[in-house]
Coordinates of C-alpha atoms in Angstrom, one line a residue:
Chain A
M296 CA -1.4 2.4 3.8
H297 CA -3.8 1.3 6.3
A298 CA -2.8 0.7 10.4
P299 CA -1.3 -2.9 9.9
G300 CA -1.8 -3.9 13.6
R301 CA -5.3 -3.3 13.3
F302 CA -5.5 -5.5 9.8
K303 CA -3.5 -8.1 11.5
K304 CA -5.7 -8.5 14.0
A305 CA -8.6 -8.5 12.0
F306 CA -7.7 -10.4 9.8
M307 CA -6.6 -13.0 12.1
E308 CA -9.9 -12.9 13.5
Q309 CA -11.1 -13.7 10.4
L310 CA -8.9 -16.5 10.0
L311 CA -10.3 -18.6 12.8
L312 CA -13.5 -17.9 12.2
G313 CA -13.2 -19.2 8.3
L314 CA -11.0 -22.4 9.9
R315 CA -13.7 -23.5 12.2
A316 CA -16.2 -22.9 9.5
A317 CA -13.5 -25.4 7.1
G318 CA -13.5 -27.7 10.3
Q319 CA -17.4 -28.2 10.8
A320 CA -18.2 -27.9 6.9
S321 CA -15.6 -30.9 5.8
K322 CA -14.7 -33.4 7.2
S323 CA -13.5 -34.7 4.0
M324 CA -10.3 -36.6 4.3
G325 CA -7.4 -36.0 2.0
L326 CA -5.3 -33.6 2.5
R327 CA -5.8 -31.5 -0.3
E328 CA -9.3 -31.2 0.0
R329 CA -7.5 -29.8 3.4
R330 CA -4.7 -27.7 2.6
D331 CA -7.2 -25.7 -0.5
A332 CA -10.2 -25.2 2.5
V333 CA -7.5 -23.9 4.6
R334 CA -6.0 -21.4 1.2
L335 CA -9.5 -20.9 0.5
S336 CA -10.3 -19.4 4.3
S337 CA -7.0 -17.6 4.3
D338 CA -7.4 -15.9 1.6
V339 CA -10.7 -14.5 2.3
A340 CA -10.1 -14.0 5.4
M341 CA -6.7 -11.3 3.9
A342 CA -10.1 -10.0 1.6
L343 CA -12.0 -9.0 4.1
A344 CA -9.6 -7.8 6.8
S345 CA -7.7 -5.7 4.2
S346 CA -10.6 -3.7 3.5
S347 CA -11.9 -3.1 6.9
A348 CA -9.1 -2.1 7.7
R349 CA -8.1 0.0 5.0
G350 CA -11.5 1.7 6.0
A351 CA -11.2 4.6 7.9
P352 CA -7.9 6.1 6.3
P353 CA -9.2 6.6 3.0
P354 CA -12.4 6.5 3.6
H355 CA -13.3 7.0 0.1
G356 CA -13.2 3.8 -2.2
A357 CA -12.1 2.0 0.4
T358 CA -11.3 -1.3 -0.8
A359 CA -8.1 -2.5 -3.4
S360 CA -10.0 -4.3 -6.6
W361 CA -7.5 -7.6 -6.0
A362 CA -9.5 -8.8 -2.6
R363 CA -12.6 -8.7 -4.6
A364 CA -10.7 -10.5 -7.5
L365 CA -9.5 -12.9 -4.8
V366 CA -12.6 -14.3 -3.5
A367 CA -15.0 -13.7 -6.5
R368 CA -11.6 -16.5 -8.3
H369 CA -12.4 -18.2 -5.3
A370 CA -16.1 -18.3 -5.5
A371 CA -16.2 -19.2 -9.2
E372 CA -15.1 -22.9 -8.6
R373 CA -17.9 -24.6 -7.4
R374 CA -17.1 -27.0 -4.7
N375 CA -16.4 -24.3 -2.3
E376 CA -19.4 -23.1 -2.8
A377 CA -20.3 -25.0 0.6
L378 CA -17.6 -23.4 2.8
L379 CA -17.3 -19.9 1.7
R380 CA -21.5 -20.2 1.9
R381 CA -20.6 -20.5 5.8
I382 CA -18.0 -18.3 5.6
M383 CA -19.4 -15.3 4.3
G384 CA -23.4 -16.2 5.2
G385 CA -25.7 -16.8 2.0
A386 CA -25.8 -13.5 0.8
G387 CA -21.9 -12.6 0.5
Y388 CA -21.6 -15.6 -1.0
E389 CA -24.0 -14.1 -4.1
M390 CA -22.3 -11.2 -3.7
A391 CA -19.0 -13.2 -5.2
L392 CA -20.5 -14.8 -7.4
A393 CA -22.1 -11.5 -9.2
A394 CA -18.3 -10.1 -9.0
A395 CA -16.8 -13.5 -10.4
A396 CA -19.1 -13.0 -13.5
A397 CA -19.3 -9.7 -14.0
A398 CA -15.5 -10.1 -14.6
R399 CA -15.4 -12.6 -17.2
G400 CA -17.9 -10.7 -19.0
R401 CA -15.2 -7.5 -17.8
K402 CA -12.6 -10.2 -19.5
D403 CA -13.9 -11.1 -22.1
A404 CA -14.6 -7.7 -23.7
R405 CA -11.2 -6.1 -22.2
S406 CA -9.0 -9.2 -24.2
R407 CA -11.2 -8.2 -27.4
R408 CA -10.2 -5.3 -27.2
I409 CA -6.8 -6.0 -26.3
V410 CA -6.6 -8.2 -29.7
R411 CA -8.2 -5.7 -32.2
R412 CA -5.8 -2.7 -30.4
S413 CA -2.7 -4.8 -30.4
R414 CA -3.2 -5.0 -34.8
R415 CA -3.4 -2.1 -34.9
V416 CA -0.3 -0.8 -32.6
L417 CA 1.7 -3.7 -35.1
S418 CA 1.5 -2.2 -38.0
A419 CA 2.0 0.9 -36.2
G420 CA 4.5 -0.4 -34.3
R421 CA 6.8 -1.9 -37.2
K422 CA 7.5 1.6 -38.8
K423 CA 7.8 3.0 -35.8
R424 CA 10.5 0.8 -35.0
T425 CA 12.0 0.9 -38.3
A426 CA 11.9 5.2 -37.9
S427 CA 13.8 5.0 -34.9
G428 CA 16.2 2.5 -36.2
G429 CA 19.6 2.0 -33.7
G430 CA 19.7 4.7 -31.5
G431 CA 16.5 4.4 -30.1
G432 CA 16.9 0.4 -30.1
G433 CA 18.3 0.8 -26.8
A434 CA 15.2 2.4 -24.9
M435 CA 13.2 0.1 -27.4
A436 CA 14.3 -2.7 -25.1
A437 CA 13.9 -1.2 -22.2
R438 CA 10.6 -0.8 -22.9
R439 CA 9.9 -3.9 -23.9
M440 CA 11.4 -5.4 -21.1
V441 CA 9.4 -3.9 -18.7
K442 CA 6.1 -4.3 -20.3
A443 CA 6.9 -8.3 -20.3
R444 CA 7.3 -7.7 -16.2
M445 CA 4.2 -6.0 -16.7
K446 CA 1.9 -8.7 -17.9
V447 CA 3.5 -11.2 -15.7
L448 CA 2.3 -9.3 -12.8
R449 CA -0.6 -9.4 -13.7
T450 CA -1.3 -13.0 -14.0
L451 CA 0.3 -13.1 -10.5
V452 CA -1.6 -10.0 -8.9
P453 CA -5.2 -11.2 -8.7
G454 CA -8.3 -9.1 -10.3
A455 CA -5.5 -6.3 -11.7
D456 CA -5.8 -7.4 -15.2
G457 CA -7.5 -4.3 -17.4
L458 CA -4.6 -2.1 -14.7
R459 CA -2.1 -0.4 -16.8
G460 CA 1.3 1.4 -15.2
F461 CA 0.6 3.0 -12.7
S462 CA -3.0 1.4 -11.5
L463 CA -0.7 -2.1 -11.6
L464 CA 2.1 -0.9 -9.5
S465 CA -0.4 0.2 -6.8
E466 CA -2.3 -3.2 -6.8
T467 CA 0.8 -4.7 -6.7
L468 CA 1.7 -2.8 -3.4
D469 CA -0.7 -3.7 -1.7
Y470 CA -1.0 -7.3 -3.1
V471 CA 2.7 -7.9 -1.2
A472 CA 1.9 -5.8 1.5
C473 CA -1.3 -8.3 2.5
L474 CA 1.0 -11.5 1.8
K475 CA 3.6 -10.7 3.7
T476 CA 1.3 -10.0 6.7
Q477 CA -1.3 -13.9 5.4
V478 CA 2.7 -16.1 5.6
E479 CA 3.7 -14.6 8.9
L480 CA 0.0 -15.5 10.5
L481 CA -0.1 -18.8 8.6
Q482 CA 3.5 -19.2 10.2
C483 CA 2.0 -18.3 13.7
L484 CA -0.7 -20.1 13.4
C485 CA 1.6 -23.6 12.2
K486 CA 4.1 -22.1 15.5
G487 CA 1.3 -22.7 17.8
S488 CA -0.8 -26.3 16.3
R489 CA 2.8 -27.2 16.2
S490 CA 3.4 -26.4 19.6
R491 CA 0.5 -27.3 21.8
L492 CA -0.3 -31.1 19.2
G493 CA 4.4 -31.9 20.7
Chain B
M22 CA -5.0 4.8 -17.0
A23 CA -7.1 8.2 -16.1
A24 CA -3.6 10.9 -16.1
T25 CA -5.1 12.2 -12.1
P26 CA -3.2 15.5 -12.4
F27 CA -0.8 16.3 -9.4
A28 CA 0.9 18.6 -9.5
F29 CA 4.5 18.4 -9.6
F30 CA 8.2 19.3 -8.9
T31 CA 11.1 18.3 -9.8
S32 CA 12.8 16.0 -7.6
P33 CA 15.7 17.2 -5.9
S34 CA 17.8 14.2 -7.8
S35 CA 17.5 16.2 -11.2
P36 CA 20.8 17.4 -12.5
S37 CA 19.8 21.0 -12.7
L38 CA 19.1 21.1 -8.8
T39 CA 22.8 21.8 -8.5
Q40 CA 22.4 24.5 -5.6
A41 CA 25.0 26.9 -5.3
E42 CA 23.2 28.1 -1.6
P43 CA 23.4 24.3 0.8
A44 CA 20.7 25.8 2.5
S45 CA 18.4 26.1 -1.0
A46 CA 19.4 22.2 -1.3
H47 CA 16.8 22.2 1.9
A48 CA 14.6 22.8 -0.9
A49 CA 12.5 19.2 0.3
L50 CA 9.8 20.4 -1.3
D51 CA 11.4 21.2 -4.1
L52 CA 10.4 24.8 -5.0
A53 CA 13.8 25.6 -5.6
S54 CA 14.6 23.3 -7.9
A55 CA 11.9 24.7 -10.3
P56 CA 13.2 26.6 -13.0
R57 CA 11.7 30.1 -13.2
L58 CA 9.4 29.3 -16.7
P59 CA 7.7 32.2 -17.7
I60 CA 4.1 31.5 -16.5
R61 CA 2.6 31.3 -19.9
N62 CA 3.8 27.2 -19.8
R63 CA 2.6 26.6 -17.0
H64 CA -0.8 24.6 -17.9
C65 CA -3.3 23.6 -16.0
L66 CA -4.7 20.3 -15.5
P67 CA -8.0 19.5 -14.7
P68 CA -8.6 19.4 -10.6
P69 CA -8.4 16.7 -8.8
P70 CA -10.9 15.4 -6.4
P71 CA -11.4 18.1 -3.7
H72 CA -10.4 16.9 -0.9
P73 CA -11.8 19.8 2.1
S74 CA -9.3 19.0 4.9
L75 CA -6.0 17.9 5.1
R76 CA -5.2 15.8 7.7
P77 CA -1.7 14.8 7.8
N78 CA -2.4 11.2 8.4
P79 CA 0.6 8.6 9.1
Q80 CA -0.8 6.2 7.2
T81 CA -1.2 7.2 3.6
P82 CA 2.2 6.0 2.1
P83 CA 4.6 8.0 4.0
A84 CA 7.5 6.4 2.7
P85 CA 8.0 9.5 -0.2
A86 CA 6.3 11.8 2.6
S87 CA 9.0 11.0 4.9
A88 CA 11.5 11.2 2.2
A89 CA 11.0 14.4 1.3
P90 CA 10.7 16.4 4.5
M91 CA 13.9 14.8 5.7
R92 CA 16.3 17.2 4.6
H93 CA 16.6 19.3 7.2
P94 CA 17.4 23.5 6.1
S95 CA 18.2 25.2 8.2
S96 CA 17.0 28.5 6.2
P97 CA 15.3 31.0 7.8
P98 CA 11.4 30.6 8.5
P99 CA 9.7 31.0 6.0
P100 CA 5.8 32.3 6.4
Q101 CA 2.9 31.5 7.6
E102 CA 2.2 30.1 4.1
L103 CA 4.6 27.9 4.3
P104 CA 4.0 26.1 7.4
A105 CA 1.2 24.5 6.0
A106 CA 3.0 22.1 3.9
G107 CA 6.5 21.9 6.1
A108 CA 4.0 21.0 9.2
E109 CA 2.6 18.7 7.4
I110 CA 5.8 16.6 6.0
Q111 CA 6.7 17.1 9.5
A112 CA 4.1 15.6 10.7
L113 CA 4.4 12.8 8.8
T114 CA 8.1 12.9 9.5
P115 CA 7.8 11.3 13.4
S116 CA 4.3 9.5 12.8
S117 CA 6.2 8.2 9.7
S118 CA 10.1 7.4 11.9
A119 CA 7.6 6.4 14.8
G120 CA 5.7 4.5 12.7
P121 CA 5.7 0.6 13.5
S122 CA 8.7 -1.4 11.1
S123 CA 5.4 -1.6 9.3
S124 CA 5.0 -4.5 7.7
T125 CA 2.5 -3.1 4.9
T126 CA 5.1 -0.5 4.2
P127 CA 8.3 -0.2 5.3
I128 CA 8.6 4.5 5.6
G129 CA 12.2 5.0 5.5
G130 CA 13.7 7.6 4.5
G131 CA 13.5 5.8 0.0
G132 CA 11.5 7.2 -2.0
G133 CA 14.6 9.6 -4.0
G134 CA 13.5 12.5 -1.3
S135 CA 11.5 14.3 -3.5
F136 CA 8.1 16.4 -3.0
T137 CA 7.2 14.0 -6.1
A138 CA 6.9 11.4 -3.8
L139 CA 4.8 13.2 -2.3
L140 CA 3.0 12.0 -5.1
G141 CA 2.5 8.8 -2.9
L142 CA -0.5 11.4 -1.3
P143 CA -3.7 11.2 -2.0
T144 CA -5.0 13.8 -4.4
S145 CA -5.0 16.4 -2.3
Q146 CA -2.9 16.5 -0.1
A147 CA -0.2 16.9 -2.4
M148 CA -2.0 19.9 -3.7
E149 CA -2.4 21.0 -0.4
L150 CA 1.1 20.9 -0.2
L151 CA 1.2 22.4 -3.6
L152 CA -1.1 25.6 -2.4
P153 CA 1.3 27.1 0.4
R154 CA 4.4 26.5 -2.0
L155 CA 2.7 29.1 -4.5
A156 CA 3.4 31.4 -2.7
P157 CA 7.3 31.6 -1.8
P158 CA 8.4 32.3 1.4
A159 CA 10.3 34.9 1.0
P160 CA 13.7 34.2 3.7
A161 CA 14.5 36.3 7.0
P162 CA 12.1 39.4 5.8
A163 CA 8.6 38.5 5.8
P164 CA 6.7 38.2 9.4
A165 CA 4.9 40.7 8.2
P166 CA 2.8 38.5 5.8
A167 CA 1.1 36.5 9.0
P168 CA -1.5 39.0 10.1
T169 CA -2.6 39.8 6.2
F170 CA -3.6 36.0 6.7
P171 CA -6.3 36.5 8.4
S172 CA -8.2 38.2 6.4
D173 CA -8.4 34.0 5.1
P174 CA -10.3 31.9 7.0
H175 CA -9.6 29.0 5.4
L176 CA -5.8 30.1 5.1
V177 CA -5.9 30.6 9.1
D178 CA -7.3 27.6 9.7
R179 CA -5.0 26.1 8.4
A180 CA -2.1 27.9 10.1
A181 CA -3.6 27.1 13.0
R182 CA -3.1 23.5 12.3
F183 CA -0.6 23.6 12.0
S184 CA 0.9 26.4 14.3
T185 CA 3.2 24.1 15.5
F186 CA 5.5 25.6 12.7
A187 CA 5.8 28.9 13.8
S188 CA 9.0 28.0 14.4
P189 CA 11.7 28.3 12.5
S190 CA 11.0 25.6 10.2
P191 CA 12.9 23.8 7.6
V192 CA 11.1 24.1 4.2
S193 CA 11.9 26.7 2.9
P194 CA 12.8 26.9 -1.3
S195 CA 14.9 29.2 -1.3
S196 CA 14.8 29.3 -4.9
P197 CA 12.9 32.4 -5.9
S198 CA 8.7 32.2 -6.9
P199 CA 7.7 29.3 -8.8
T200 CA 5.8 30.2 -11.3
P201 CA 2.4 31.0 -9.4
P202 CA -1.5 29.4 -10.7
P203 CA -3.3 32.2 -13.1
P204 CA -5.3 33.9 -10.0
P205 CA -8.6 33.2 -10.1
A206 CA -9.7 35.8 -7.4
A207 CA -7.7 38.7 -5.5
N208 CA -5.9 37.9 -2.8
A209 CA -4.8 39.4 0.6
K210 CA -1.1 37.8 0.4
R211 CA -1.0 40.1 -2.7
K212 CA 1.0 41.7 -0.7
A213 CA 3.3 39.6 0.7
D214 CA 4.0 38.0 -3.2
P215 CA 5.7 40.7 -4.3
G216 CA 8.4 41.4 -1.6
D217 CA 8.5 38.0 -2.0
R218 CA 9.2 36.8 -4.8
T219 CA 11.7 39.7 -5.1
S220 CA 14.2 39.0 -3.2
K221 CA 13.4 35.1 -4.0
G222 CA 14.2 36.2 -7.5
K223 CA 17.7 37.3 -6.8
A224 CA 18.8 34.1 -4.8
A225 CA 17.3 32.8 -7.4
K226 CA 20.0 30.7 -9.3
K227 CA 19.0 29.9 -12.0
G228 CA 19.4 33.5 -13.8
K229 CA 16.2 32.2 -15.7
T230 CA 13.9 33.5 -12.6
A231 CA 12.3 36.0 -15.0
A232 CA 11.5 37.9 -11.6
G233 CA 10.2 41.0 -14.3
A234 CA 7.5 38.4 -15.1
D235 CA 6.8 37.1 -11.9
E236 CA 6.2 40.4 -9.9
S237 CA 3.8 41.0 -13.2
K238 CA 2.0 38.7 -11.1
P239 CA 2.3 39.2 -7.5
A240 CA -1.3 37.7 -7.1
G241 CA -0.9 34.6 -8.2
G242 CA 0.6 32.8 -5.9
G243 CA -2.0 33.7 -3.0
D244 CA -4.7 33.0 -4.1
G245 CA -3.8 29.5 -5.6
E246 CA -3.0 28.6 -1.5
D247 CA -6.5 30.0 -0.7
E248 CA -9.5 28.6 -2.8
K249 CA -8.7 25.1 -3.7
P250 CA -6.7 25.5 -6.6
A251 CA -9.2 24.8 -10.6
Y252 CA -6.0 23.9 -12.0
V253 CA -3.2 22.1 -10.8
H254 CA 0.4 22.7 -12.0
V255 CA 2.7 21.0 -13.5
R256 CA 6.4 22.7 -12.4
A257 CA 8.9 22.4 -16.1
R258 CA 12.4 22.2 -15.9
R259 CA 14.9 23.7 -17.7
G260 CA 16.0 22.3 -20.6
Q261 CA 12.2 20.2 -21.4
A262 CA 9.5 20.8 -23.3
T263 CA 6.5 22.4 -21.9
D264 CA 3.6 21.7 -23.3
S265 CA 0.4 20.0 -21.8
H266 CA 1.5 16.2 -23.5
S267 CA 5.2 16.3 -21.9
L268 CA 3.9 18.2 -18.3
A269 CA 1.8 15.1 -18.0
E270 CA 3.8 12.8 -19.7
R271 CA 6.4 14.3 -17.2
A272 CA 3.3 14.2 -13.9
R273 CA 2.6 10.2 -14.7
R274 CA 6.1 9.4 -14.9
E275 CA 6.7 11.0 -11.5
K276 CA 3.7 9.4 -10.4
I277 CA 5.5 5.8 -11.4
N278 CA 8.9 6.3 -10.1
A279 CA 7.5 7.6 -6.7
R280 CA 5.4 4.0 -6.7
M281 CA 8.1 2.4 -7.7
E282 CA 10.7 3.3 -4.8
L283 CA 8.1 1.9 -1.9
L284 CA 7.5 -0.6 -4.3
K285 CA 11.6 -1.5 -3.2
E286 CA 11.1 -0.7 0.1
L287 CA 8.1 -3.2 0.2
V288 CA 10.0 -5.9 -1.8
P289 CA 13.7 -6.9 0.0
G290 CA 16.7 -7.1 -1.7
C291 CA 15.9 -4.6 -4.5
S292 CA 17.7 -1.5 -3.3
K293 CA 20.9 -1.7 -4.9
V294 CA 18.9 -3.2 -8.3
S295 CA 18.1 -0.1 -10.7
G296 CA 16.2 0.1 -13.6
T297 CA 12.5 -0.8 -13.9
A298 CA 12.7 -3.6 -15.4
L299 CA 15.4 -5.4 -12.3
V300 CA 12.7 -3.8 -10.1
L301 CA 10.1 -4.8 -11.9
D302 CA 11.6 -9.1 -11.8
E303 CA 12.3 -8.6 -8.3
I304 CA 9.0 -8.3 -7.5
I305 CA 7.7 -11.0 -9.8
N306 CA 10.3 -13.2 -7.7
H307 CA 9.1 -12.0 -4.6
V308 CA 4.9 -11.7 -4.7
Q309 CA 5.5 -16.1 -6.7
S310 CA 7.8 -17.2 -3.3
L311 CA 5.3 -15.5 -1.3
Q312 CA 2.3 -17.0 -3.1
R313 CA 4.6 -20.3 -2.7
Q314 CA 4.8 -19.8 0.8
V315 CA 1.6 -19.7 1.2
E316 CA 0.3 -22.7 -0.2
Y317 CA 3.0 -24.2 2.0
L318 CA 2.0 -22.9 5.1
S319 CA -2.2 -24.3 4.5
M320 CA -0.1 -27.4 3.8
R321 CA 1.5 -27.6 6.9
L322 CA -1.6 -26.0 8.7
A323 CA -4.0 -28.9 7.2
A324 CA -1.2 -31.8 7.8
V325 CA -0.6 -30.9 10.9
N326 CA -4.1 -30.4 12.2
P327 CA -6.5 -34.2 10.7
R328 CA -9.3 -32.7 10.8
V329 CA -9.1 -28.6 10.5
D330 CA -10.9 -28.3 13.7
F331 CA -9.9 -25.1 15.3
G332 CA -12.5 -24.5 17.4
G333 CA -10.5 -25.1 20.7
L334 CA -7.2 -23.6 19.7
D335 CA -8.9 -20.6 19.4
S336 CA -7.7 -19.0 22.7
F337 CA -4.4 -20.2 23.0
L338 CA -3.4 -19.1 18.8
T339 CA -4.7 -16.1 19.7
T340 CA -2.4 -15.1 22.6
E341 CA 0.1 -16.8 20.9
C342 CA -0.1 -14.9 17.2
G343 CA -0.8 -12.3 19.6
R344 CA 2.2 -12.2 20.9
L345 CA 4.3 -13.7 17.7
A346 CA 2.5 -10.8 16.1
G347 CA 3.7 -7.3 18.1
L348 CA -0.7 -7.7 19.7
N349 CA 0.5 -7.1 23.3
C350 CA -1.5 -9.5 25.5
K351 CA -4.0 -7.3 26.4
N352 CA -5.2 -7.6 23.2
G353 CA -4.7 -11.4 22.7
I354 CA -7.6 -12.1 25.6
D355 CA -10.3 -9.5 23.8
L356 CA -9.7 -10.8 20.3
E357 CA -10.4 -14.7 21.9
Q358 CA -13.3 -13.0 24.0
V359 CA -15.0 -12.0 21.2
T360 CA -13.7 -14.7 18.5
W361 CA -16.4 -16.8 19.9
P362 CA -19.1 -15.0 20.0
E363 CA -18.8 -14.6 17.0
M364 CA -21.2 -17.4 15.7
G365 CA -23.1 -15.9 18.4
V366 CA -26.0 -13.5 17.3
H367 CA -23.9 -10.8 17.3
G368 CA -21.9 -12.6 14.0
A369 CA -23.8 -13.4 11.0
R370 CA -24.7 -8.6 12.3
H371 CA -21.2 -8.1 12.2
L372 CA -20.3 -10.1 9.4
M373 CA -23.3 -8.5 7.5
Q374 CA -21.7 -5.4 7.9
L375 CA -18.0 -6.7 6.6
Q376 CA -18.7 -7.8 4.4
Q377 CA -20.7 -4.5 3.1
Q378 CA -17.6 -2.7 3.5
F379 CA -15.9 -5.3 1.4
W380 CA -17.5 -5.7 -1.6
H381 CA -19.1 -2.1 -1.3
G382 CA -16.0 0.2 -1.6
D383 CA -17.2 2.9 1.0
L384 CA -17.1 2.2 5.2
A385 CA -20.4 2.1 6.2
H386 CA -20.4 2.9 9.6
P387 CA -17.0 2.1 11.1
H388 CA -17.4 3.2 14.8
Q389 CA -20.0 1.0 15.1
V390 CA -17.5 -2.0 14.3
A391 CA -14.9 -0.9 16.5
S392 CA -18.4 -0.9 18.9
Q393 CA -19.5 -3.6 18.8
W394 CA -16.7 -4.8 19.7
E395 CA -16.3 -3.4 22.5
K396 CA -19.8 -4.6 23.3
R397 CA -18.9 -8.2 22.9
G398 CA -15.7 -7.8 24.7
D399 CA -16.6 -5.7 28.4
G400 CA -19.9 -8.0 28.2
H401 CA -17.6 -12.1 28.2
P402 CA -14.7 -11.5 30.9
P403 CA -16.1 -13.8 33.3
V404 CA -17.4 -16.8 31.0
F405 CA -13.4 -17.2 29.1
S406 CA -11.2 -16.2 32.1
N407 CA -10.8 -19.6 33.3
S408 CA -10.5 -21.7 29.6
S409 CA -7.9 -19.2 28.9
S410 CA -6.0 -19.1 32.2
S411 CA -5.4 -22.6 31.7
L412 CA -4.2 -22.4 28.3
F413 CA -1.6 -19.6 29.4
G414 CA 0.4 -22.2 31.5
Y415 CA 1.2 -23.8 28.2
D416 CA 4.6 -23.2 26.9
L417 CA 4.0 -21.6 24.1
T418 CA 8.2 -22.5 22.2
S419 CA 9.2 -25.8 21.2
S420 CA 11.8 -25.9 23.0
G421 CA 10.5 -29.5 23.7
K422 CA 11.9 -30.3 20.6
T423 CA 14.9 -30.7 19.4
C424 CA 17.0 -29.7 16.3
M425 CA 17.1 -33.3 14.9
Q426 CA 13.1 -33.3 15.7
T427 CA 12.2 -30.0 14.1
Y428 CA 14.4 -30.8 11.2
I429 CA 12.8 -33.7 9.7
L430 CA 9.0 -33.0 10.2
Y431 CA 9.9 -29.9 8.6
L432 CA 11.7 -32.2 5.8
T433 CA 9.1 -34.6 5.0
E434 CA 6.7 -31.9 4.7
F435 CA 8.3 -30.1 2.6
I436 CA 8.6 -33.3 0.5
C437 CA 4.9 -34.4 0.8
L438 CA 4.5 -30.9 -0.7
S439 CA 6.0 -31.2 -3.1
F440 CA 4.9 -34.3 -4.5
T441 CA 1.3 -33.6 -3.9
S442 CA 2.0 -30.1 -5.5
S443 CA 1.9 -32.3 -8.7
I444 CA 5.8 -30.7 -9.3
S445 CA 8.4 -33.5 -9.9
G446 CA 12.1 -33.3 -10.1
L447 CA 15.5 -34.1 -7.9
D448 CA 15.7 -30.5 -7.5
H449 CA 12.5 -30.1 -5.8
V450 CA 13.6 -33.0 -2.9
F451 CA 17.2 -30.9 -2.8
L452 CA 15.1 -27.6 -2.1
S453 CA 12.9 -29.6 0.7
F454 CA 16.2 -29.8 2.2
A455 CA 17.2 -26.3 1.8
L456 CA 14.2 -24.8 3.1
S457 CA 13.5 -27.5 5.8
G458 CA 17.2 -26.7 7.3
V459 CA 17.0 -22.6 6.9
F460 CA 13.7 -23.3 8.2
S461 CA 14.8 -25.5 11.1
K462 CA 18.0 -23.1 12.0
C463 CA 19.7 -26.2 11.6
T464 CA 21.5 -25.9 9.1
D465 CA 24.4 -27.6 9.6
N466 CA 22.3 -30.8 9.4
V467 CA 21.6 -29.8 5.3
K468 CA 25.6 -29.5 4.7
R469 CA 25.7 -32.3 5.9
V470 CA 23.2 -33.9 3.8
L471 CA 24.0 -32.5 1.2

C-alpha cells in the first residue's frame, strides 16, 4: 500500500510535533486530559502521515476516508479546539470543521435513506424468507451474520459509515495497518521515555 | 458500491480446474482455468478508468499479486505478449518477497494464488495483465509472433519494459484460447492468434473449447491487447450462468474475496478460520484490541510524562525509536535535524502542504516535500551534532530495572487505566495482572500472584 518505512517516519515526526504542541498548549493537570491530548495528537499524526505516505504510489484519490473522518471526529469536540489549532494550523482546523459538518449532514441523509430502505426490504424480505424455506436457511443465516458483523465494523472504523462491502473492507484494511503502526510507535515512545526517566 | 468492473479469471482453486497436465496447473494467470465458452456469452462491462502505464508496483496490494505468480510453471516460453503480464507478475514477486515484513501489508503467499487476487491491484494493472492474456500464448511453436508485434508501438513499449521475460517464463497458460474480446480494430497479432488458438484448442482439458468458435474470431485477442480495451471481460466458469448479472456478481465476489484474504493476512490468527463471518469476528476483535491498546499507551505516555512536554526528548526518542522501528541510525539523525526546524519558518509551509494533500486527496508536490526535508537536513548538521552526541550515550535498554520493578510499574499503570477509563469489575484487575505480566515478561510472577 504505502512504503511502511516512510509511513512510520512521517508518523513519528508528526507525532512528536503534536506532542510537543500538546505539551505547550495544555499545562492542564489531570491524567485524563493529558491522555486525551496524547491520543488526539497521535490520531492526527496517523491521519496526516498516512495521507502523505500514500501519496506517491497511487496518486489518484490518495487519502483514505477514515483519516479525514478521524480528524473530523476529533475536531467536532470543542475542547480540542486549541490543541488542534496548534497542531494543524488555523486553516487546517477550519477544514477539519468543515469536514465534520459535511459528515454529519451526509450521515443524516444516509440514515433517513437507510430507514426507508429497510422498511421496504423488511416487507420484501418476509416474503422472500417464506419462499426460500429451509434449504436456503443456512446461507441466509450466514449472510445475516456477516451483515451484522459489517455493521459492527462500521461503528468501529471511523468514517466507514456509508460504505458497503468491498470499500468497507478496504477501509478496514487500511485502518488496521495504520493502527498497528500507531501502537508500535506509541510503545516505542513509552519505552524511550521510561528508560530516560528511569 | 460501484461495481468497478474487472476482468476476472476463475481462481485456480476452483473445482473445475482439475488440471490434467501439471504444466497447466501453473496457469497462475488462470487463462487455463477459463472454460471455453462461446464468445457470444462474453459480457462486456464498462471500462475501468484508463491508466496509461503499467508499473510493476511493489507497493500496491501485493499480497494477492504475489500469490499468483508464486507457482512457477515449466511451461514453454510464451510469446511476447504473455511476457508482459508474466513480467508484471514476476516483477512483483521479487519485490514482494524482498519486501520488508511490512507491518502494513504482509505480502506472503496467501491470497489463494489466484489471478483474481490480482484484482487487488489497481484496475489498470489488472487490465494490463488481462490484455496480454487474451492473445493466448502458444506452447513452444510460436516464436514467430514476436516480429509481428513491433507494428504496434504500444506493445513494443510494453514488451521492452518486460524484456526480462524473453527467457522461458513460467506463466503460460497451457489452456486453450480464452474467449477474446470483440476486436475493435484489426491488429497485426491476428496472424499469431489463429495458430495459437488451434494448438491450444487441442491442449484444452475441457473439451468445450469450441476451437472452431475461437478460430472464427482470431483477431480478438490481439486487438484486446493493443488498445486499452473498451470492455472488461469476465470469464464464466463452466456450468455457470453467463448473463451479465451473474458475471458482474461474480466479479464483485472475487474482489471481495481478494480483500478478505488480504485482511486475513493482516490480522493474526485468521488463517485457520474459514468463513466470512468468523473472519470478520476476528477482525473486529483485533480492531477493538488495537484501539484499546492505543488508548492504554496514550494513558501510559501521559502518566509517564507529567507535563506532556516532549521537547527535550525529541532527539533522544527519534534515535531510540528509529532503532526500534527498524530505521537506521542515519535516518534517526535526519529525523531529529528536521523536526527541530519544523517549528521554524519552514514548518508552517510544510504543514500546509501536508494538509493540502490530506484534505484534498491529491498529491500536489510530492517531490517538493521530499526535497524540503533534504534541504533542511543539510543545513543544520553542525547545530545538532553536539546535543545528539550527548544523548546517544544514553543506555537505551531498560536493563537497569529489575523484572519486578517493571512488573509493578506496569501493574500500577494498568490498574490506573482500568479505573480511569470507567470500566469496573474485578475481571479488569485480573486483566491488568495478566497484561502487565505479559508486557514485562515476568509471567512467573503473574502465575505466582494468580
